[in-house]
PDB file of C-alpha atoms in Angstrom:
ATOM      1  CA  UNK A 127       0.000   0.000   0.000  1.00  0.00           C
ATOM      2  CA  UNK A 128       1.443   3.403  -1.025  1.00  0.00           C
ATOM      3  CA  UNK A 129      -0.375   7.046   0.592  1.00  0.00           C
ATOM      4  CA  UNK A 130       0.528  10.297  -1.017  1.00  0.00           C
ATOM      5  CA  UNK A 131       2.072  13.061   1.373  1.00  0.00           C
ATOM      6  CA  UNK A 132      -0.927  15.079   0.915  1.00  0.00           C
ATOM      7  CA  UNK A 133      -3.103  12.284   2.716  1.00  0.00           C
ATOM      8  CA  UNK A 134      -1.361  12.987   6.322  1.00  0.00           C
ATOM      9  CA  UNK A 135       0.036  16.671   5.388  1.00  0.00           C
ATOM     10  CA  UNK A 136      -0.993  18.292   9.070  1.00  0.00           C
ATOM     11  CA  UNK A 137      -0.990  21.839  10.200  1.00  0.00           C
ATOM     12  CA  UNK A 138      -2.117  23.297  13.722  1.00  0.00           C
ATOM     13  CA  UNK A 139      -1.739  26.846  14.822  1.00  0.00           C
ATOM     14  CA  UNK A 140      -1.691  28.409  18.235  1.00  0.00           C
ATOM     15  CA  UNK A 141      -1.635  31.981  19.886  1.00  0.00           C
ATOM     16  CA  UNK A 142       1.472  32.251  21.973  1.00  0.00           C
ATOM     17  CA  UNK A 143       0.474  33.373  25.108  1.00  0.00           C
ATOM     18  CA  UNK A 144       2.692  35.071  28.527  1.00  0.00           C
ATOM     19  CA  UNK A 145       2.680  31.677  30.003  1.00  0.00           C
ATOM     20  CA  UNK A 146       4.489  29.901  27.266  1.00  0.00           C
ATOM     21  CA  UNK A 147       7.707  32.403  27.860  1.00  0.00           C
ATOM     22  CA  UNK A 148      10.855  31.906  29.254  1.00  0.00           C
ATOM     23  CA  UNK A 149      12.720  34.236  31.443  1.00  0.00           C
ATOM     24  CA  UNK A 150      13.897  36.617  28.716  1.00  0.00           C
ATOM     25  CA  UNK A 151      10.340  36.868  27.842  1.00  0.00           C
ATOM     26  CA  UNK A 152      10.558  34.616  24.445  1.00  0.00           C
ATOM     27  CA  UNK A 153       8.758  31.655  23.643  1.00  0.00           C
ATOM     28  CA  UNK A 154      10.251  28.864  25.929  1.00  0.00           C
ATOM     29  CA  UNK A 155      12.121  26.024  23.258  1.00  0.00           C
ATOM     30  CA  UNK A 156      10.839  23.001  25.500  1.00  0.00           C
ATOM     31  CA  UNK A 157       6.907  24.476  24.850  1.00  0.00           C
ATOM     32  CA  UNK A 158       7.959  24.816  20.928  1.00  0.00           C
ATOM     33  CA  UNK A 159       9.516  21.049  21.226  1.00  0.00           C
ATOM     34  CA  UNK A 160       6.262  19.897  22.927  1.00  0.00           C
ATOM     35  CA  UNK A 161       3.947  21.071  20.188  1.00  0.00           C
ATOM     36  CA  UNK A 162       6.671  19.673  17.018  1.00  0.00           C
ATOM     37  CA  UNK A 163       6.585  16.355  18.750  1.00  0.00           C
ATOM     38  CA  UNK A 164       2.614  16.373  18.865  1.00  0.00           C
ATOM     39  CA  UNK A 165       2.198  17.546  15.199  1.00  0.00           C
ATOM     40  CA  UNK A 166       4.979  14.521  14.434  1.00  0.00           C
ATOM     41  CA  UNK A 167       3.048  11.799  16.566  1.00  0.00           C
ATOM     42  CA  UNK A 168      -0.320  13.259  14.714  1.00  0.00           C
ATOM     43  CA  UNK A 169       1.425  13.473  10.997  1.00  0.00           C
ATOM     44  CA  UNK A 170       2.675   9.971  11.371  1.00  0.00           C
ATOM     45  CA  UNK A 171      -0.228   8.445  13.166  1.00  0.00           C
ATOM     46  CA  UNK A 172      -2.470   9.711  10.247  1.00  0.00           C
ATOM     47  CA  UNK A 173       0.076   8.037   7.429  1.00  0.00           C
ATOM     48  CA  UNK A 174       0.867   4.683   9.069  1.00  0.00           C
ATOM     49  CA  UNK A 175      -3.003   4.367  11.022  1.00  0.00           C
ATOM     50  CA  UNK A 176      -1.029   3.022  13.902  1.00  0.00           C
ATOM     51  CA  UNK A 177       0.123   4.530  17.240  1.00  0.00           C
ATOM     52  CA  UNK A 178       3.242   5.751  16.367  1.00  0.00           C
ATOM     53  CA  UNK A 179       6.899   7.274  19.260  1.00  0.00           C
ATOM     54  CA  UNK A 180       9.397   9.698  18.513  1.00  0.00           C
ATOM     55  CA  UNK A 181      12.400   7.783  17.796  1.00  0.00           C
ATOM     56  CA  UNK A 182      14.941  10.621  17.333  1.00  0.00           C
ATOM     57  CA  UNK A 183      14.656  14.228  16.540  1.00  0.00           C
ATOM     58  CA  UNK A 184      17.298  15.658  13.611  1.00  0.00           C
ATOM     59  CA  UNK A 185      18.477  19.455  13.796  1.00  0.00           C
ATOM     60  CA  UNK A 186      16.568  21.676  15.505  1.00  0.00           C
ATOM     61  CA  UNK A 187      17.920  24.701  14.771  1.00  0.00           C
ATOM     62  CA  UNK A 188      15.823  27.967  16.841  1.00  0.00           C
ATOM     63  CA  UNK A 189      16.920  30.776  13.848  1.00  0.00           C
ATOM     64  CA  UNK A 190      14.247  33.415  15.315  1.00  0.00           C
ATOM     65  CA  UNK A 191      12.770  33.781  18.358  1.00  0.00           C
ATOM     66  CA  UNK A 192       9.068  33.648  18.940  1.00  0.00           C
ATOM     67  CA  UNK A 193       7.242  36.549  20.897  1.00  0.00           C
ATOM     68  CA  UNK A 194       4.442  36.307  23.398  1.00  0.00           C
ATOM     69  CA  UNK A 195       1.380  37.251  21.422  1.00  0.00           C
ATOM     70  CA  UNK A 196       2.591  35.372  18.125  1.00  0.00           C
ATOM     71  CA  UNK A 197       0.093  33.199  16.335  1.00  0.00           C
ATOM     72  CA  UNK A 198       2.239  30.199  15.385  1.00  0.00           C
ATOM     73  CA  UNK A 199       2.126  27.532  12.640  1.00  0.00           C
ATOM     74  CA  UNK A 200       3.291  24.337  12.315  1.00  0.00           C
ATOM     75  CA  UNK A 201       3.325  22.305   9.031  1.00  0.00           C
ATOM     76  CA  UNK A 202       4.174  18.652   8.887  1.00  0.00           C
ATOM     77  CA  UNK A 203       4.657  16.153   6.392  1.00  0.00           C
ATOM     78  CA  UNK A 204       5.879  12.735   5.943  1.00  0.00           C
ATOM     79  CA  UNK A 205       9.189  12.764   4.206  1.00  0.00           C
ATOM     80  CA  UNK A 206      10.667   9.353   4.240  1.00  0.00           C
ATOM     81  CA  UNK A 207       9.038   5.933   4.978  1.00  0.00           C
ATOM     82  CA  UNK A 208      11.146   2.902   6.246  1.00  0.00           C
ATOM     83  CA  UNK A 209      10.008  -0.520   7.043  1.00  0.00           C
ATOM     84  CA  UNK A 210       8.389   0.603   9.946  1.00  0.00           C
ATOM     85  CA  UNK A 211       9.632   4.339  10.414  1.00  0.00           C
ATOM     86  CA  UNK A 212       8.922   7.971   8.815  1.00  0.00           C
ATOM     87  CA  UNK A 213      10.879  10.727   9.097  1.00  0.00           C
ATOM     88  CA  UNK A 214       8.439  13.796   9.391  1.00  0.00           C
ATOM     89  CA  UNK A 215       9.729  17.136   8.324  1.00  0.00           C
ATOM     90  CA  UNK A 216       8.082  19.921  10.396  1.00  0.00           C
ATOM     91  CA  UNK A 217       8.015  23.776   9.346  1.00  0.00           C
ATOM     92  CA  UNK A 218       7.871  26.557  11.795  1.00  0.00           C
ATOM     93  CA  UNK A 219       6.460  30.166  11.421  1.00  0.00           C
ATOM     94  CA  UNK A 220       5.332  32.880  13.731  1.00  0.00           C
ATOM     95  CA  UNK A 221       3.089  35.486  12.269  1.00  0.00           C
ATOM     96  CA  UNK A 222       2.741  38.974  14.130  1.00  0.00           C
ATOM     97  CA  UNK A 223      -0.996  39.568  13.730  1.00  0.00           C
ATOM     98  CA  UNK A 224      -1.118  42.998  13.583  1.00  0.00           C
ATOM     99  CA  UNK A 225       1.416  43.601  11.126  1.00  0.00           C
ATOM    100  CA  UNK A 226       1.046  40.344   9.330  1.00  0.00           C
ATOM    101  CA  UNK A 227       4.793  39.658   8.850  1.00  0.00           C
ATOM    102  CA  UNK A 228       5.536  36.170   9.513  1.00  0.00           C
ATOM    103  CA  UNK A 229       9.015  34.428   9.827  1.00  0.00           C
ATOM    104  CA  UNK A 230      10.741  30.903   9.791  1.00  0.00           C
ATOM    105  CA  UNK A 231      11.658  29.945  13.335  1.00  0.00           C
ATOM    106  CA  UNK A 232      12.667  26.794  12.913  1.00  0.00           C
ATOM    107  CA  UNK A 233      12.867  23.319  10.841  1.00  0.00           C
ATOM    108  CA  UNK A 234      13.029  20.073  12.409  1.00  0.00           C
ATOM    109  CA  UNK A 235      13.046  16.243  11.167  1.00  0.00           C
ATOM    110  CA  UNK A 236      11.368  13.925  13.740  1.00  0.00           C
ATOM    111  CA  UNK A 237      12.132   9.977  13.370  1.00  0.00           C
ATOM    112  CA  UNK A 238       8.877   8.235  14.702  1.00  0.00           C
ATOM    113  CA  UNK A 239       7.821   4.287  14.751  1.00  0.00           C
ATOM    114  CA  UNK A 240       4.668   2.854  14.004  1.00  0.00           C
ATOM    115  CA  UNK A 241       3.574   0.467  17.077  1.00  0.00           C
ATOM    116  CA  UNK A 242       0.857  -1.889  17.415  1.00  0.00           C
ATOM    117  CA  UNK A 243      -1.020  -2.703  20.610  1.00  0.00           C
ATOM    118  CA  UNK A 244       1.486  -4.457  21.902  1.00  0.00           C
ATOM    119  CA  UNK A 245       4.836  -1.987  21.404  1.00  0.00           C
ATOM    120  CA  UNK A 246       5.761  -3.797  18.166  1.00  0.00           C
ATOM    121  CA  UNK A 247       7.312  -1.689  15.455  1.00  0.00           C
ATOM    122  CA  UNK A 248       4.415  -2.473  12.599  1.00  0.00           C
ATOM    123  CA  UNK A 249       5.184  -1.877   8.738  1.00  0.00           C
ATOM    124  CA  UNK A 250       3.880   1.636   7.196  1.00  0.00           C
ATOM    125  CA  UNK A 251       2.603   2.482   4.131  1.00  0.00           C
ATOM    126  CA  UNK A 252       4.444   3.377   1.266  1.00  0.00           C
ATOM    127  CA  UNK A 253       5.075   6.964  -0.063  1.00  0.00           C
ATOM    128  CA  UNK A 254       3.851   8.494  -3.286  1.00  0.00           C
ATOM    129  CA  UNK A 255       5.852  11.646  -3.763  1.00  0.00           C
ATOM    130  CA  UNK A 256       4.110  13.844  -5.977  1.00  0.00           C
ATOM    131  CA  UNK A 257       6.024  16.719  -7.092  1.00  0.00           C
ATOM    132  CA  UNK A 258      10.185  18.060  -6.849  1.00  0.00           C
ATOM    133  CA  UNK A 259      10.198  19.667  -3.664  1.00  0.00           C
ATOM    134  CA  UNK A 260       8.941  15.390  -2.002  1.00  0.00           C
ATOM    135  CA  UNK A 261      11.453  14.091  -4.443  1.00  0.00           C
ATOM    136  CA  UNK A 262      14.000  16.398  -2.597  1.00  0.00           C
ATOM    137  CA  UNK A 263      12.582  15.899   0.744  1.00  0.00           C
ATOM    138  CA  UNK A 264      12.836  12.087   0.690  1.00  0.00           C
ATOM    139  CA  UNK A 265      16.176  11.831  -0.652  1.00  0.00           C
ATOM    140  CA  UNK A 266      17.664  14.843   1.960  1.00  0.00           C
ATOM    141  CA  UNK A 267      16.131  12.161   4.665  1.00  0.00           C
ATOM    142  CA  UNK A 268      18.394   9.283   3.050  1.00  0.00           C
ATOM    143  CA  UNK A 269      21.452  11.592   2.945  1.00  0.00           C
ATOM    144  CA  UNK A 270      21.105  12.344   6.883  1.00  0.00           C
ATOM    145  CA  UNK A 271      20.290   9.072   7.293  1.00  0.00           C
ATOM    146  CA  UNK A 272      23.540   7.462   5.945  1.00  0.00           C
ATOM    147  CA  UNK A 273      25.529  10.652   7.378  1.00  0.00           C
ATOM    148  CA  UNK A 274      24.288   9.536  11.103  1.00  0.00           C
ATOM    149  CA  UNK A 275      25.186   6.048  10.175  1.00  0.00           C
ATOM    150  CA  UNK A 276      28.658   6.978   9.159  1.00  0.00           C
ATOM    151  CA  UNK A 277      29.438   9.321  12.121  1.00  0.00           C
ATOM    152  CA  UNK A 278      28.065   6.034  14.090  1.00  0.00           C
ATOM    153  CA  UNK A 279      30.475   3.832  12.550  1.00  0.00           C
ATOM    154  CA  UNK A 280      33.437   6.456  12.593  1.00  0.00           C
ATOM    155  CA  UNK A 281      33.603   7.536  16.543  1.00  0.00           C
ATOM    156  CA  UNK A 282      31.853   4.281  18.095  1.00  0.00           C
ATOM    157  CA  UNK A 283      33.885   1.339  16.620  1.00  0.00           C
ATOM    158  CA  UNK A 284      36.217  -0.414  19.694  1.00  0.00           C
ATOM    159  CA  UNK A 285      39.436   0.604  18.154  1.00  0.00           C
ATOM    160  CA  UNK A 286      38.927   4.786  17.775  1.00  0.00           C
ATOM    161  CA  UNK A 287      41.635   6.976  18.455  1.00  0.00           C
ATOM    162  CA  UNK A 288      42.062  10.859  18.746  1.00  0.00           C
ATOM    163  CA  UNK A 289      45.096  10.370  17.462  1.00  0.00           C
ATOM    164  CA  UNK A 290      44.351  10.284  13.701  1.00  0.00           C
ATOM    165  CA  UNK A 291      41.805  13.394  14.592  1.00  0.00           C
ATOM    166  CA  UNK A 292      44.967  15.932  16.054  1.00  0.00           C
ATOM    167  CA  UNK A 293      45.566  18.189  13.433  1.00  0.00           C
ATOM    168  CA  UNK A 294      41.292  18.684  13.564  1.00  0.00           C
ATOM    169  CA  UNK A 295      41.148  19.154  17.153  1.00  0.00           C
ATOM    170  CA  UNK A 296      44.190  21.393  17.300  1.00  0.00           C
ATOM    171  CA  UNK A 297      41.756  24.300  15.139  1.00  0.00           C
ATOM    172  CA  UNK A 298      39.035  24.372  17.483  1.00  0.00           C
ATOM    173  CA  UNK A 299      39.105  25.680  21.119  1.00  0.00           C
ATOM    174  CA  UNK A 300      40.096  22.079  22.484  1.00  0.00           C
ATOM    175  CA  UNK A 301      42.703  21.306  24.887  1.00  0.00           C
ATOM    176  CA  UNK A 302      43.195  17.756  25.504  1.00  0.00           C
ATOM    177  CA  UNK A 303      44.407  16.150  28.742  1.00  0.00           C
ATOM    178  CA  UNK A 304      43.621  12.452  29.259  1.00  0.00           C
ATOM    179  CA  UNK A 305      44.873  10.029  31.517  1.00  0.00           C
ATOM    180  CA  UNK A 306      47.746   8.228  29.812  1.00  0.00           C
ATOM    181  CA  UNK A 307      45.726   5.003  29.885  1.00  0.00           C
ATOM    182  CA  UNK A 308      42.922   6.518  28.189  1.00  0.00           C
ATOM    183  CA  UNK A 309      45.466   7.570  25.127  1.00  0.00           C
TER     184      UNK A 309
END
């Protein structure tokens, strides 16, 4: 069975309000997290037609800060199916509602699992992508997928060494002191 990305396409909005700040009077990031990982359980429940958990969340980058008073928007899709994964990509703007003027606060890629009654991970549907812009979206998902795989393999294989990463570390603001039988 394949579903096009239209058929579980979500998008929720919600007035920021004075108890959703933080102590520099912004939008606390942990409220913001809180309503990306609802609009990704929602997103992929409505794709796979299964209870679905967040397996991993990908870059989450805040670029603007959201004020008190905001209306914000949230827009997920599914981007990538696995066996029995999705990867849902999740927009987010603010709007000012006076003026109108709206800006990108952040993008984020959750990882979540489809689950039967039981916790089992169940198979999902297949994807019908539908234009250039899903095309692009599925394959940027397979590209951070095999990038996390590689930076797996590279620093967590029994025989990894600093050593061959020196002339790296020696650019950055690094100073190493380990206990000789950590060398």
């Amino acid at each position: 069975m394949f579903k096009k990305v239209d058929d579980s396409r979500i998008t929720i909005s919600e007035l920021m309000l004075p108890s959703h700040s933080n102590f520099s009077g912004k939008i606390h990031g942990g409220y913001i997290l809180n309503l990306m990982d609802q609009i990704a359980f929602a997103c992929a429940s409505k794709h796979s037609k299964a209870y679905c958990v967040t397996a991993s969340v990908d870059t989450v980058d805040f670029l603007n800060p959201i004020e008190v008073g905001e209306l914000v928007t949230m827009k997920a899709s599914v981007n990538y199916v696995g066996n029995t994964s999705m990867v849902i990509g999740i927009r987010v703007e603010a709007e000012h509602i006076q003026t109108g003027r709206t800006k990108h606060c952040n993008s984020s890629y959750f990882t979540m699992v489809a689950k039967d009654d039981n916790g089992n991970s169940v198979e999902v549907p297949g994807l019908i992508l539908n234009d250039k812009n899903e095309v692009k979206r599925f394959l940027k998902a397979i590209k951070r997928k095999k990038t996390k795989l590689h930076r797996i393999k590279e620093f967590e294989h029994a025989d990894f060494s600093h050593h061959k990463y020196n002339e790296e570390l020696i650019k950055h603001k690094v100073k190493i002191e380990l206990p000789e039988q950590l060398d």
